[in-house]
Amino acid sequence: MAEIIDGKRIASQVRDEVAAGVAKLKAAGGPTPCLAAVLVGENPASQVYVRNKQRACERAGIDSRLERLPDTASEADLLAVVERLNADPAVHGILVQLPLPGAIAEANILRAIDPAKDVDAFHPENVGLMIQGQPRYLPCTPHGVLELLRRSGVPTAGKQAVVVGRSDIVGKPMAMLLAQRGRDATVTLAHSLTPDLPRVCRTADILIAAVGRPRMIGKDWIKPGAAVIDVGINRLSDDEGGGLAGDVDFEAAAEVAGWITPVPGGVGPMTVAMLLHNTHRAAQLAAGVAD
Ligand code: NDP
């Protein structure tokens, strides 16, 4: 049976470390870190995510602000809010909750955020710095996965990693970070057009699923002893039993894997913890005291 990686516990450790860092920064006369979240429209999942992030900020001693725009907001309206937050010295991090209503081009908004305040690390400048191995911030979900691996004692050096899913937010940066010097995994980045995906996945010592298809990855896709990290968050319909499921068939996979993350309680809480980490770092960088 696999060791279950407890994302809630590890995220709580990270949040405590951030809270200690924030207290130290304030005690040294530094600024109180401040995260501004921008929420457009009434998407219920987005509202929950933003509320969770704000609550986590407050618990870590980080100020949080919420800017709300209606569904009908134009790209120009949203850009005006981003510009105002860019210019506000009391704001250290800006988070625009995705997805945005269809009429607004996400890329235009993400590029308008001051890279120094881009705590999601989606701006092309921050993506470029990360790829070159000199990150200002690491993107929160892949960073959370790295911390889960590191703090659970899963080695990456010399290991074969397979990342399933090639989104800009999760899969692509995940693959890049695992391959970087110091982590030294040999990485395959798989996607919907990868032939014989089960065979590819069976080569993985570390299997990262970031697809968005409930329980797609079964027991026979997993190499015995592998570390299986499930990024997927899939809302099941009532017909499917309701609740949340990951991309991995957890019960079956746990019989063969060496380590496995549950959904919920795996990667999800880490994403929020790493956002706090980045917001603290943004305030440190603004104060010229980053370590
Ligand atoms: P995207 O929809 O942007 O990307 C999905 C990727 O999966 C694509 O690259 C797609 O391939 C690939 N894919 C789709 N179907 C298959 C298939 N049948 N076989 C192989 N690959 C397939 O999703 P995200 O990366 O944004 O999110 C992935 C999952 O992670 C979602 O469930 C999301 O909710 C969750 N998530 C969780 C977070 C957390 O904090 N835990 C944070 C962010 C996301 P192709 O490119 O060829 O279309």
Coordinates of C-alpha atoms and ligand atoms in Angstrom, one line a residue:
M1 CA 0.0 0.0 0.0
A2 CA 1.2 3.5 -0.9
E3 CA 2.2 6.1 1.6
I4 CA -0.5 8.8 1.4
I5 CA 1.0 12.2 1.0
D6 CA -1.0 14.5 3.3
G7 CA -1.3 17.8 1.4
K8 CA -3.3 19.4 4.2
R9 CA -0.6 18.8 6.8
I10 CA 2.3 19.8 4.5
A11 CA 0.4 22.9 3.4
S12 CA -0.2 23.8 7.0
Q13 CA 3.6 23.6 7.6
V14 CA 4.3 25.9 4.7
R15 CA 1.7 28.4 5.9
D16 CA 3.2 28.4 9.3
E17 CA 6.6 29.0 7.8
V18 CA 5.2 31.9 5.7
A19 CA 3.5 33.3 8.8
A20 CA 6.8 33.2 10.7
G21 CA 8.5 35.0 7.8
V22 CA 5.8 37.6 7.6
A23 CA 6.1 38.3 11.4
K24 CA 9.9 38.6 11.1
L25 CA 9.5 41.0 8.1
K26 CA 7.1 43.2 10.1
A27 CA 9.2 43.1 13.2
A28 CA 12.2 44.4 11.2
G29 CA 10.1 47.4 10.1
G30 CA 9.2 45.9 6.7
P31 CA 5.8 46.2 5.0
T32 CA 2.8 44.0 5.7
P33 CA 2.5 41.9 2.6
C34 CA -0.7 42.6 0.7
L35 CA -2.4 40.4 -1.9
A36 CA -5.1 41.9 -4.1
A37 CA -7.5 39.4 -5.7
V38 CA -9.5 40.4 -8.7
L39 CA -12.7 38.5 -9.3
V40 CA -14.8 39.0 -12.4
G41 CA -18.4 37.7 -12.5
E42 CA -20.2 35.2 -10.3
N43 CA -18.5 31.8 -11.1
P44 CA -19.2 29.9 -7.9
A45 CA -16.0 27.9 -8.0
S46 CA -13.9 31.1 -8.5
Q47 CA -15.7 32.7 -5.5
V48 CA -14.8 29.7 -3.3
Y49 CA -11.2 29.8 -4.4
V50 CA -10.8 33.5 -3.8
R51 CA -12.5 33.3 -0.4
N52 CA -10.1 30.4 0.6
K53 CA -7.1 32.4 -0.6
Q54 CA -8.2 35.5 1.4
R55 CA -8.8 33.5 4.5
A56 CA -5.4 31.8 4.2
C57 CA -3.8 35.3 3.8
E58 CA -5.4 36.6 6.9
R59 CA -4.2 33.6 9.0
A60 CA -0.7 34.2 7.8
G61 CA -0.7 37.9 8.7
I62 CA -1.0 39.0 5.0
D63 CA -3.4 41.7 4.1
S64 CA -5.9 40.8 1.4
R65 CA -8.0 43.0 -0.8
L66 CA -10.8 42.0 -3.1
E67 CA -11.7 43.9 -6.3
R68 CA -15.0 42.7 -7.8
L69 CA -16.2 43.4 -11.3
P70 CA -19.5 42.3 -12.9
D71 CA -19.8 39.7 -15.6
T72 CA -20.4 42.5 -18.1
A73 CA -17.0 44.1 -17.4
S74 CA -14.9 44.8 -20.5
E75 CA -11.2 44.1 -21.0
A76 CA -10.6 47.9 -20.6
D77 CA -12.4 47.9 -17.3
L78 CA -10.3 45.0 -16.0
L79 CA -7.1 46.5 -17.4
A80 CA -7.9 49.8 -15.5
V81 CA -8.2 47.8 -12.2
V82 CA -4.9 46.0 -12.9
E83 CA -3.1 49.4 -13.7
R84 CA -4.5 50.9 -10.5
L85 CA -3.1 47.9 -8.4
N86 CA 0.2 48.0 -10.3
A87 CA 0.6 51.6 -9.2
D88 CA -0.4 51.1 -5.6
P89 CA 2.7 50.7 -3.5
A90 CA 0.8 49.0 -0.6
V91 CA -0.1 46.1 -2.9
H92 CA 2.6 43.5 -3.3
G93 CA 0.8 40.7 -5.1
I94 CA -2.0 40.7 -7.8
L95 CA -4.1 37.7 -8.5
V96 CA -6.7 37.7 -11.3
Q97 CA -8.9 34.7 -10.7
L98 CA -9.3 32.6 -13.9
P99 CA -11.3 31.7 -15.9
L100 CA -12.4 35.2 -17.1
P101 CA -15.6 35.8 -19.0
G102 CA -15.2 34.9 -22.7
A103 CA -15.1 38.4 -24.0
I104 CA -11.8 39.2 -22.1
A105 CA -8.5 37.9 -23.5
E106 CA -6.7 36.3 -20.6
A107 CA -3.3 36.7 -22.1
N108 CA -3.8 40.5 -22.4
I109 CA -4.7 40.8 -18.7
L110 CA -1.9 38.5 -17.5
R111 CA 0.7 40.5 -19.5
A112 CA -0.6 43.7 -18.0
I113 CA 0.2 42.7 -14.4
D114 CA 3.5 44.2 -13.1
P115 CA 5.9 41.1 -13.2
A116 CA 7.1 42.1 -9.7
K117 CA 3.5 41.7 -8.4
D118 CA 2.7 38.6 -10.5
V119 CA 2.5 36.1 -7.6
D120 CA 0.8 33.5 -9.9
A121 CA 4.0 33.6 -12.1
F122 CA 2.0 33.6 -15.3
H123 CA 3.6 36.7 -16.9
P124 CA 5.9 35.8 -19.8
E125 CA 8.8 37.6 -18.0
N126 CA 8.4 35.3 -15.0
V127 CA 7.9 32.2 -17.2
G128 CA 11.1 33.1 -19.0
L129 CA 13.0 33.6 -15.7
M130 CA 11.8 30.3 -14.4
I131 CA 12.8 28.4 -17.6
Q132 CA 16.3 30.0 -17.4
G133 CA 16.6 28.7 -13.8
Q134 CA 16.5 32.2 -12.2
P135 CA 12.9 32.3 -11.0
R136 CA 11.5 35.4 -9.4
Y137 CA 8.4 33.4 -8.4
L138 CA 7.5 29.7 -9.1
P139 CA 4.0 29.0 -10.3
C140 CA 1.9 27.9 -7.3
T141 CA 0.6 24.5 -8.3
P142 CA 3.8 23.1 -9.8
H143 CA 5.7 24.6 -6.8
G144 CA 3.3 22.9 -4.5
V145 CA 3.9 19.5 -6.2
L146 CA 7.7 20.0 -5.8
E147 CA 7.3 20.7 -2.1
L148 CA 5.1 17.7 -1.6
L149 CA 7.8 15.5 -3.2
R150 CA 10.6 17.1 -1.3
R151 CA 9.0 17.0 2.1
S152 CA 7.8 13.4 1.6
G153 CA 11.3 12.3 0.8
V154 CA 10.6 11.4 -2.9
P155 CA 13.8 11.6 -4.8
T156 CA 13.8 13.2 -8.3
A157 CA 17.4 13.1 -9.3
G158 CA 18.0 10.4 -12.0
K159 CA 14.3 9.4 -11.9
Q160 CA 11.9 9.1 -14.8
A161 CA 9.0 11.6 -14.5
V162 CA 5.9 11.6 -16.7
V163 CA 3.7 14.7 -16.6
V164 CA 0.3 14.1 -18.2
G165 CA -1.2 17.5 -19.4
R166 CA 0.6 20.4 -21.0
S167 CA -1.2 23.5 -19.9
D168 CA 0.7 26.7 -19.3
I169 CA -0.5 26.8 -15.7
V170 CA 0.4 23.2 -14.6
G171 CA 1.8 20.7 -17.0
K172 CA 4.4 22.7 -18.9
P173 CA 6.0 24.4 -16.0
M174 CA 5.9 21.2 -14.0
A175 CA 7.8 19.3 -16.6
M176 CA 10.4 22.1 -16.9
L177 CA 10.9 22.4 -13.1
L178 CA 11.4 18.6 -12.7
A179 CA 14.0 18.6 -15.4
Q180 CA 16.0 21.5 -14.0
R181 CA 19.5 21.2 -12.7
G182 CA 19.3 20.3 -9.0
R183 CA 16.1 18.3 -9.5
D184 CA 17.5 16.3 -12.4
A185 CA 14.6 14.1 -13.4
T186 CA 14.3 12.9 -17.0
V187 CA 10.9 14.1 -18.1
T188 CA 8.2 13.1 -20.6
L189 CA 5.4 15.6 -21.2
A190 CA 2.3 13.7 -22.4
H191 CA -1.0 15.0 -23.7
S192 CA -4.2 14.0 -25.4
L193 CA -2.3 13.0 -28.6
T194 CA 0.3 10.8 -26.9
P195 CA 0.0 7.3 -28.3
D196 CA -0.4 4.5 -25.8
L197 CA -0.5 6.7 -22.8
P198 CA -0.8 3.8 -20.3
R199 CA 2.5 2.4 -21.5
V200 CA 4.2 5.8 -21.2
C201 CA 2.8 6.3 -17.7
R202 CA 4.1 2.9 -16.7
T203 CA 7.7 4.1 -17.3
A204 CA 7.2 6.8 -14.6
D205 CA 9.0 6.7 -11.2
I206 CA 7.1 10.0 -10.7
L207 CA 3.7 10.3 -12.3
I208 CA 2.0 13.7 -12.3
A209 CA -1.6 13.9 -13.6
A210 CA -2.9 17.3 -14.6
V211 CA -5.6 16.4 -17.1
G212 CA -9.1 17.2 -15.8
R213 CA -10.6 13.7 -16.4
P214 CA -12.0 11.9 -13.4
R215 CA -10.2 8.7 -12.5
M216 CA -8.7 8.4 -16.0
I217 CA -5.4 6.9 -14.6
G218 CA -5.9 3.3 -13.4
K219 CA -3.9 0.8 -11.4
D220 CA -2.4 -0.8 -14.5
W221 CA -0.9 2.6 -15.7
I222 CA 1.3 2.8 -12.6
K223 CA 4.8 1.4 -12.1
P224 CA 4.9 -0.4 -8.7
G225 CA 6.5 1.9 -6.1
A226 CA 6.0 5.1 -8.2
A227 CA 5.1 8.4 -6.7
V228 CA 1.7 9.4 -8.0
I229 CA 0.7 13.1 -7.7
D230 CA -2.8 13.9 -8.7
V231 CA -3.4 17.6 -9.6
G232 CA -6.8 17.0 -11.1
I233 CA -9.9 18.5 -9.5
N234 CA -13.0 17.2 -11.1
R235 CA -16.5 17.9 -9.9
L236 CA -18.7 14.8 -10.2
S237 CA -22.3 15.0 -11.2
D238 CA -25.0 13.5 -8.9
D239 CA -25.2 10.6 -11.3
E240 CA -21.4 10.0 -10.8
G241 CA -21.8 10.1 -7.0
G242 CA -21.2 13.8 -6.5
G243 CA -18.2 15.4 -4.7
L244 CA -14.7 15.7 -6.1
A245 CA -12.4 13.2 -7.9
G246 CA -8.9 13.4 -9.1
D247 CA -7.5 12.2 -12.4
V248 CA -6.3 9.0 -10.7
D249 CA -8.4 6.1 -9.5
F250 CA -7.1 6.6 -6.0
E251 CA -8.2 3.4 -4.3
A252 CA -6.9 1.1 -7.1
A253 CA -3.7 3.2 -7.6
A254 CA -2.8 3.2 -3.9
E255 CA -2.4 -0.6 -4.1
V256 CA 0.6 -0.4 -6.4
A257 CA 2.0 3.2 -5.9
G258 CA 4.8 3.9 -3.4
W259 CA 3.4 7.4 -2.6
I260 CA 0.1 8.9 -3.6
T261 CA -1.8 12.2 -3.1
P262 CA -5.6 12.2 -2.4
V263 CA -8.2 14.5 -3.9
P264 CA -9.2 16.6 -2.0
G265 CA -6.4 17.1 0.5
G266 CA -3.4 16.7 -1.8
V267 CA -2.2 19.3 -4.3
G268 CA -5.1 21.7 -3.8
P269 CA -4.1 23.1 -0.3
M270 CA -0.5 23.4 -1.5
T271 CA -1.5 25.8 -4.3
V272 CA -2.9 28.2 -1.8
A273 CA 0.2 27.8 0.5
M274 CA 2.6 28.6 -2.3
L275 CA 0.6 31.7 -3.2
L276 CA 1.1 32.9 0.3
H277 CA 4.8 32.1 0.0
N278 CA 5.0 34.2 -3.2
T279 CA 3.1 37.1 -1.7
H280 CA 5.6 37.2 1.2
R281 CA 8.4 37.0 -1.2
A282 CA 6.9 39.9 -3.3
A283 CA 6.8 42.1 -0.1
Q284 CA 10.4 41.1 0.7
L285 CA 11.5 41.9 -2.9
A286 CA 9.7 45.3 -2.7
A287 CA 11.5 46.0 0.6
G288 CA 14.8 44.9 -0.8
V289 CA 15.3 42.2 1.8
A290 CA 14.6 39.0 -0.1
D291 CA 16.7 36.0 1.0
Ligands
NDP1 P1 -6.2 22.2 -19.2 O1 -7.6 21.8 -19.6 O2 -5.7 23.5 -19.5 O3 -5.2 21.1 -19.7 C1 -5.5 19.7 -19.7 C2 -4.4 18.9 -20.4 O4 -4.7 17.6 -20.3 C3 -4.2 19.3 -21.8 O5 -2.8 19.4 -22.1 C4 -4.8 18.1 -22.6 O6 -4.1 17.7 -23.8 C5 -4.6 17.0 -21.6 N1 -5.6 16.0 -21.8 C6 -6.9 16.1 -21.9 N2 -7.5 14.9 -22.1 C7 -6.5 14.0 -22.2 C8 -6.4 12.6 -22.3 N3 -7.5 11.9 -22.6 N4 -5.3 12.0 -22.3 C9 -4.1 12.7 -22.1 N5 -4.1 14.0 -21.9 C10 -5.3 14.6 -21.9 O7 -6.2 21.9 -17.6 P2 -5.3 22.5 -16.4 O8 -3.8 22.1 -16.6 O9 -5.6 23.9 -16.1 O10 -5.9 21.6 -15.2 C11 -5.8 20.2 -15.2 C12 -6.5 19.6 -14.0 O11 -5.9 20.2 -12.8 C13 -8.0 20.1 -13.9 O12 -8.7 19.1 -13.3 C14 -7.9 21.3 -12.9 O13 -9.1 21.5 -12.2 C15 -6.8 20.9 -12.0 N6 -6.1 22.0 -11.4 C16 -5.8 21.8 -10.0 C17 -5.1 22.8 -9.4 C18 -4.8 22.5 -7.9 O14 -4.6 23.4 -7.2 N7 -4.8 21.3 -7.5 C19 -4.7 24.0 -10.0 C20 -4.9 24.0 -11.4 C21 -5.6 23.0 -12.1 P3 -4.0 18.7 -25.1 O15 -3.1 19.8 -24.8 O16 -3.5 17.8 -26.2 O17 -5.4 19.2 -25.3

